[in-house]
Structures are given as structure tokens and as C-alpha cells.
């Protein structure tokens, strides 16, 4: 008799099928457009365009995968890497849900909670974008109103202010060193800005793990 | 067939893809909900989790709609709609598109209407350059997760601390980012010296709102506050950005 798959195993199996299918479909989009409109890609320009873009984002993609998968859980990872907006939406949403429920991300309950939060967030995002696309004509002047611009420009600080208080205050012993280090780096290194914060996430995560390990070994935690 | 960036066929193709991704989200949601019942988890708590996640997502999702509008001016609606529903982000798509177009000796934003070939090139560069996460998670996700599980079996306390350290590390990087223009105070340039304080003040407002929510929860036992604290602090922080930017920006 076939052995019944554990929940996690079945998440991995269906996640693999979904993600690879979405990947094939994503690649099919430009190829279908090319076929329907009878326009072959300009291969030379494609190579140049790819060389200018891909290597950096491939490296970032590998680092992001290694950094975010342990935080997102299994189901959350498969979904987040398809739907995107991980550090500015899916991950904060999952962290908040884990906090709210008081469950550890390592437990199966944690896995279930973060998957639910990320799935709901993905669905709501997709639906809101659909509504936005349908109503793009009446919405454009409202959403592009100059008065609203600063609000959306400052979304990340508004997000991480709230999340930071909730999380840092509960883990302040681990948090002091990385917060101080990141403040100093971002204030005094001009190259660190909105475009490079993604690269600093794994750096900061590794540093924090090192600090936490030290404190743990000394019995401070 | 004559090509233009808002051709109905492009809407149809993008729509099909987005429907598949939506189906994947629903699939995982149903799967996790089922498992939560098998594990005997408190279903009222699960309902609250869903409500909070949905509410929290609204403001960031609206900002994604704004990105769609921004990109649609040069790329039409279907492509940004697809790219920002699946994987992408405004900055990435803009960079990928401009790299693809400049490789063809043109400049994005200065082209009155894209040809089908330019469109195909842009789409291929966007798609291929950011493909990594989608296939890498199936390849190494299981191993990474197993590593976390065995860590938990060896030393459960350290595994919890490790997990929190990861979250703290990520949050610290973004708290640092909030201060990235702080040096405008002493480095003169084409900006108001105090403009670097805008994100810092916005963060402070949001943090204060969060603290206030925590107080209300403790003092008055308003448990519902717990469910809405993060969405509330996000939206109030963003709202505060309007007067703060007018004042300091």
C-alpha cells in the first residue's frame, strides 16, 4: 500500500508542480506573443539586455531563496516566490500572523499559519490589482494625486515602524546589536539605499544569528 | 495582426496566467485550512488571522496598483498587470524594461509605440532575469526546511532563537534603510536637509501607534486591537507622511 504523505511532504510535492507549471506559463507568454504577432525576438539585443540584467538578479534570487525560505515556511515559500513582494508584504504579513497566534515558525502550526497569511495576502493583492486594472481610467487621477504621493512613498517606514516595535521589543537582547550596526551602515555608507536594502537583509540576518548564538552560548537568552 | 501594447489578446494571455496564480493561492489556502482543522487549531483564531492578513494587504496592494499605472504609460496595461501580479516589483521591471530597450538602441519613455519585437524582447528579459526563485524553491526548499526541522530536534530552544534572529535580522536591515538619507542633514545637495528625517518620523509615528495599541490591549483588555494593530499602524504612518513631508520634505 502506498504510504500516506505527511502534510509537509505533500506541500513540497504540490508546490513543485505549481511552481514549475507557472514558470512554463510565464515563459510561454512572450513566446505566444511572438508567435501570434509574427515577431521573432531580436536575439542580439536580447543577449545584451539579458547580460545587463540577469546576472545581478540571479545572484539576488539565489540569496533571497536561501534567506527567505527558512522564514516563510514550506507553503509560504512556494507561494511567495511566485507572487513576489516578499520583504515588503508577504513576510511581514506572515511574521505578524505568527506573533498574533503565538506560535513558533518551526512548528507545524506555524507552517499552517504562515501559509494561510501568505495565501490570503496573495489573493487580496491579486484581486485588488484586478480591480485596479478594470477601473484604471477613473482611478489614475485619484491614485496619482500629488497629495497622496508622500503616503505611498513612505510605505516601508510605516510598515517597519509598527512591525519593528512589536518584534524588537519582544527580542530586544538579540536586536540591539543588529539594529545599531544597520543604522550606522545605512547612515554613513552612501551606497546603501532603497535599491540595496535587499542585499543587506541576508548580511543582517547572518550577523544577527551570530550575535544570538554568542548570547545563547553565554546563557544570556 | 496589428500589434499594440493594449491588444485584447495580451489581456487574455495575462488574465489566464494570473488566474492560474490565483488558483495556486486558493489551493494552498484550502490545504492549510484543512490541515489546521486536522491539527485541532482554534478556528476563531484562524478567522482572525485571515481578516488581519487581508486588511494589512490593502495599502501595499494599492501601491502595487500605482506601480501598474506608472509602468502602463510605456508598456501598456497587460504586461505590468502580469509582471506585478507574478513575482515583479516596480523598480525591477523598470530596470529590466529599460535594459531590454536600450540594448536595441532605443530609450524607454521616448518610444511613442512599441513594436511587437521590442515588446517580446522586453518581456523575455523581464521573465528570464527574475526566474530564479520560482524554480530554486522546488530544488532546494525541501533541504532548507529539513535543515530547520533537524535543528529543532537537536535543540528546540536554539531553533526558536535562530528563527527569531532571522526575522530580527531582516527587520533591522529595513530599520537601517529608514535612515539611509539621514546624512542629508550635513551633506548639502539638491534637497531639503531635513528631507532625510521624513522616513524616520513616519517610522516613529507608526511605532508609537503600535505601542499605543499594545497599551490599550494591556490596560483595557481590548483584544480586538491585537488583530488590527499592524494594519492600523501602517495606515496611520502613511497618512502621517503627508503632513510630515510637507513640513520637512
Tab-separated table of N, CA and C in Angstrom, chain B residues 92-152:
chain	number	residue	atom	x	y	z
B	92	UNK	N	12.336	46.747	-10.295
B	92	UNK	CA	12.907	45.694	-11.120
B	92	UNK	C	12.384	45.767	-12.555
B	93	UNK	N	11.077	45.865	-12.726
B	93	UNK	CA	10.503	45.853	-14.079
B	93	UNK	C	10.995	47.053	-14.885
B	94	UNK	N	11.096	48.203	-14.205
B	94	UNK	CA	11.550	49.398	-14.914
B	94	UNK	C	12.987	49.209	-15.398
B	95	UNK	N	13.835	48.645	-14.530
B	95	UNK	CA	15.234	48.416	-14.917
B	95	UNK	C	15.311	47.402	-16.054
B	96	UNK	N	14.593	46.273	-15.904
B	96	UNK	CA	14.636	45.229	-16.926
B	96	UNK	C	14.150	45.775	-18.267
B	97	UNK	N	13.032	46.524	-18.245
B	97	UNK	CA	12.492	47.053	-19.495
B	97	UNK	C	13.463	48.025	-20.138
B	98	UNK	N	14.064	48.898	-19.330
B	98	UNK	CA	14.944	49.900	-19.940
B	98	UNK	C	16.224	49.239	-20.451
B	99	UNK	N	16.728	48.200	-19.763
B	99	UNK	CA	17.886	47.462	-20.285
B	99	UNK	C	17.562	46.777	-21.614
B	100	UNK	N	16.371	46.177	-21.687
B	100	UNK	CA	15.979	45.468	-22.904
B	100	UNK	C	15.877	46.436	-24.079
B	101	UNK	N	15.285	47.603	-23.808
B	101	UNK	CA	15.070	48.566	-24.887
B	101	UNK	C	16.374	49.237	-25.293
B	102	UNK	N	17.213	49.570	-24.319
B	102	UNK	CA	18.467	50.257	-24.682
B	102	UNK	C	19.403	49.311	-25.423
B	103	UNK	N	19.267	48.000	-25.203
B	103	UNK	CA	20.056	47.044	-25.993
B	103	UNK	C	19.664	47.105	-27.469
B	104	UNK	N	18.468	47.635	-27.736
B	104	UNK	CA	18.018	47.773	-29.121
B	104	UNK	C	18.294	49.179	-29.639
B	105	UNK	N	19.073	49.926	-28.883
B	105	UNK	CA	19.460	51.261	-29.308
B	105	UNK	C	18.379	52.306	-29.121
B	106	UNK	N	17.433	52.049	-28.238
B	106	UNK	CA	16.332	52.996	-28.018
B	106	UNK	C	16.278	53.396	-26.554
B	107	UNK	N	15.385	54.330	-26.246
B	107	UNK	CA	15.244	54.731	-24.859
B	107	UNK	C	13.783	54.632	-24.433
B	108	UNK	N	13.565	53.928	-23.323
B	108	UNK	CA	12.201	53.730	-22.847
B	108	UNK	C	11.597	55.081	-22.455
B	109	UNK	N	10.330	55.267	-22.750
B	109	UNK	CA	9.691	56.530	-22.415
B	109	UNK	C	9.758	57.499	-23.586
B	110	UNK	N	10.748	57.267	-24.475
B	110	UNK	CA	10.843	58.148	-25.642
B	110	UNK	C	10.285	57.456	-26.886
B	111	UNK	N	9.847	56.201	-26.716
B	111	UNK	CA	9.277	55.481	-27.851
B	111	UNK	C	7.778	55.742	-27.836
B	112	UNK	N	7.250	56.195	-28.982
B	112	UNK	CA	5.824	56.519	-28.978
B	112	UNK	C	4.986	55.246	-28.919
B	113	UNK	N	5.349	54.217	-29.694
B	113	UNK	CA	4.625	52.965	-29.555
B	113	UNK	C	5.583	51.803	-29.807
B	114	UNK	N	5.532	50.826	-28.929
B	114	UNK	CA	6.428	49.678	-29.042
B	114	UNK	C	6.011	48.777	-30.202
B	115	UNK	N	7.004	48.190	-30.884
B	115	UNK	CA	6.688	47.169	-31.882
B	115	UNK	C	6.568	45.830	-31.162
B	116	UNK	N	5.994	44.844	-31.880
B	116	UNK	CA	5.842	43.517	-31.280
B	116	UNK	C	7.206	42.954	-30.889
B	117	UNK	N	8.216	43.183	-31.741
B	117	UNK	CA	9.540	42.643	-31.450
B	117	UNK	C	10.142	43.264	-30.183
B	118	UNK	N	10.003	44.589	-30.064
B	118	UNK	CA	10.503	45.247	-28.844
B	118	UNK	C	9.778	44.697	-27.615
B	119	UNK	N	8.481	44.505	-27.749
B	119	UNK	CA	7.657	44.007	-26.651
B	119	UNK	C	8.114	42.609	-26.238
B	120	UNK	N	8.352	41.739	-27.245
B	120	UNK	CA	8.793	40.378	-26.958
B	120	UNK	C	10.146	40.407	-26.241
B	121	UNK	N	11.048	41.254	-26.719
B	121	UNK	CA	12.362	41.359	-26.076
B	121	UNK	C	12.258	41.822	-24.623
B	122	UNK	N	11.455	42.862	-24.403
B	122	UNK	CA	11.272	43.377	-23.033
B	122	UNK	C	10.731	42.270	-22.134
B	123	UNK	N	9.701	41.578	-22.618
B	123	UNK	CA	9.056	40.550	-21.808
B	123	UNK	C	10.019	39.408	-21.500
B	124	UNK	N	10.825	39.023	-22.503
B	124	UNK	CA	11.786	37.932	-22.272
B	124	UNK	C	12.844	38.331	-21.239
B	125	UNK	N	13.358	39.551	-21.359
B	125	UNK	CA	14.371	39.990	-20.386
B	125	UNK	C	13.768	40.018	-18.980
B	126	UNK	N	12.574	40.591	-18.857
B	126	UNK	CA	11.902	40.642	-17.548
B	126	UNK	C	11.712	39.247	-16.976
B	127	UNK	N	11.225	38.327	-17.823
B	127	UNK	CA	10.872	36.999	-17.339
B	127	UNK	C	12.122	36.195	-16.971
B	128	UNK	N	13.100	36.176	-17.881
B	128	UNK	CA	14.274	35.324	-17.653
B	128	UNK	C	15.147	35.825	-16.501
B	129	UNK	N	15.208	37.157	-16.331
B	129	UNK	CA	16.139	37.674	-15.328
B	129	UNK	C	15.672	37.450	-13.907
B	130	UNK	N	14.379	37.215	-13.705
B	130	UNK	CA	13.904	37.104	-12.321
B	130	UNK	C	13.297	35.729	-12.038
B	131	UNK	N	13.651	34.772	-12.905
B	131	UNK	CA	13.085	33.433	-12.820
B	131	UNK	C	13.568	32.621	-11.620
B	132	UNK	N	14.721	32.996	-11.060
B	132	UNK	CA	15.429	32.097	-10.137
B	132	UNK	C	14.576	31.518	-9.004
B	133	UNK	N	13.928	32.409	-8.235
B	133	UNK	CA	13.204	31.938	-7.056
B	133	UNK	C	12.176	30.874	-7.370
B	134	UNK	N	11.459	31.037	-8.485
B	134	UNK	CA	10.362	30.119	-8.801
B	134	UNK	C	10.843	28.671	-8.915
B	135	UNK	N	11.978	28.439	-9.590
B	135	UNK	CA	12.421	27.042	-9.717
B	135	UNK	C	13.382	26.623	-8.619
B	136	UNK	N	14.043	27.587	-7.993
B	136	UNK	CA	15.013	27.215	-6.964
B	136	UNK	C	14.319	26.724	-5.685
B	137	UNK	N	13.146	27.274	-5.382
B	137	UNK	CA	12.429	26.809	-4.186
B	137	UNK	C	12.097	25.312	-4.315
B	138	UNK	N	11.527	24.857	-5.457
B	138	UNK	CA	11.331	23.408	-5.585
B	138	UNK	C	12.637	22.616	-5.484
B	139	UNK	N	13.750	23.208	-5.947
B	139	UNK	CA	15.004	22.445	-5.950
B	139	UNK	C	15.611	22.344	-4.546
B	140	UNK	N	15.713	23.474	-3.836
B	140	UNK	CA	16.412	23.406	-2.550
B	140	UNK	C	15.514	23.653	-1.333
B	141	UNK	N	14.238	24.000	-1.578
B	141	UNK	CA	13.347	24.331	-0.470
B	141	UNK	C	13.236	23.212	0.554
B	142	UNK	N	13.082	22.004	0.053
B	142	UNK	CA	12.895	20.863	0.937
B	142	UNK	C	14.118	20.665	1.836
B	143	UNK	N	15.300	20.809	1.234
B	143	UNK	CA	16.545	20.624	2.010
B	143	UNK	C	16.655	21.691	3.094
B	144	UNK	N	16.355	22.955	2.711
B	144	UNK	CA	16.451	24.043	3.685
B	144	UNK	C	15.489	23.806	4.842
B	145	UNK	N	14.266	23.373	4.491
B	145	UNK	CA	13.265	23.126	5.528
B	145	UNK	C	13.686	21.972	6.432
B	146	UNK	N	14.264	20.962	5.817
B	146	UNK	CA	14.703	19.806	6.603
B	146	UNK	C	15.798	20.227	7.584
B	147	UNK	N	16.676	21.113	7.107
B	147	UNK	CA	17.726	21.645	7.972
B	147	UNK	C	17.132	22.307	9.200
B	148	UNK	N	16.063	23.100	8.976
B	148	UNK	CA	15.405	23.778	10.100
B	148	UNK	C	14.775	22.762	11.044
B	149	UNK	N	14.160	21.723	10.473
B	149	UNK	CA	13.495	20.717	11.308
B	149	UNK	C	14.510	19.973	12.164
B	150	UNK	N	15.651	19.593	11.562
B	150	UNK	CA	16.609	18.823	12.347
B	150	UNK	C	17.264	19.710	13.407
B	151	UNK	N	17.393	21.004	13.088
B	151	UNK	CA	17.872	21.950	14.096
B	151	UNK	C	16.914	21.951	15.292
B	152	UNK	N	15.616	21.957	14.987
B	152	UNK	CA	14.597	21.964	16.033
B	152	UNK	C	14.639	20.704	16.885
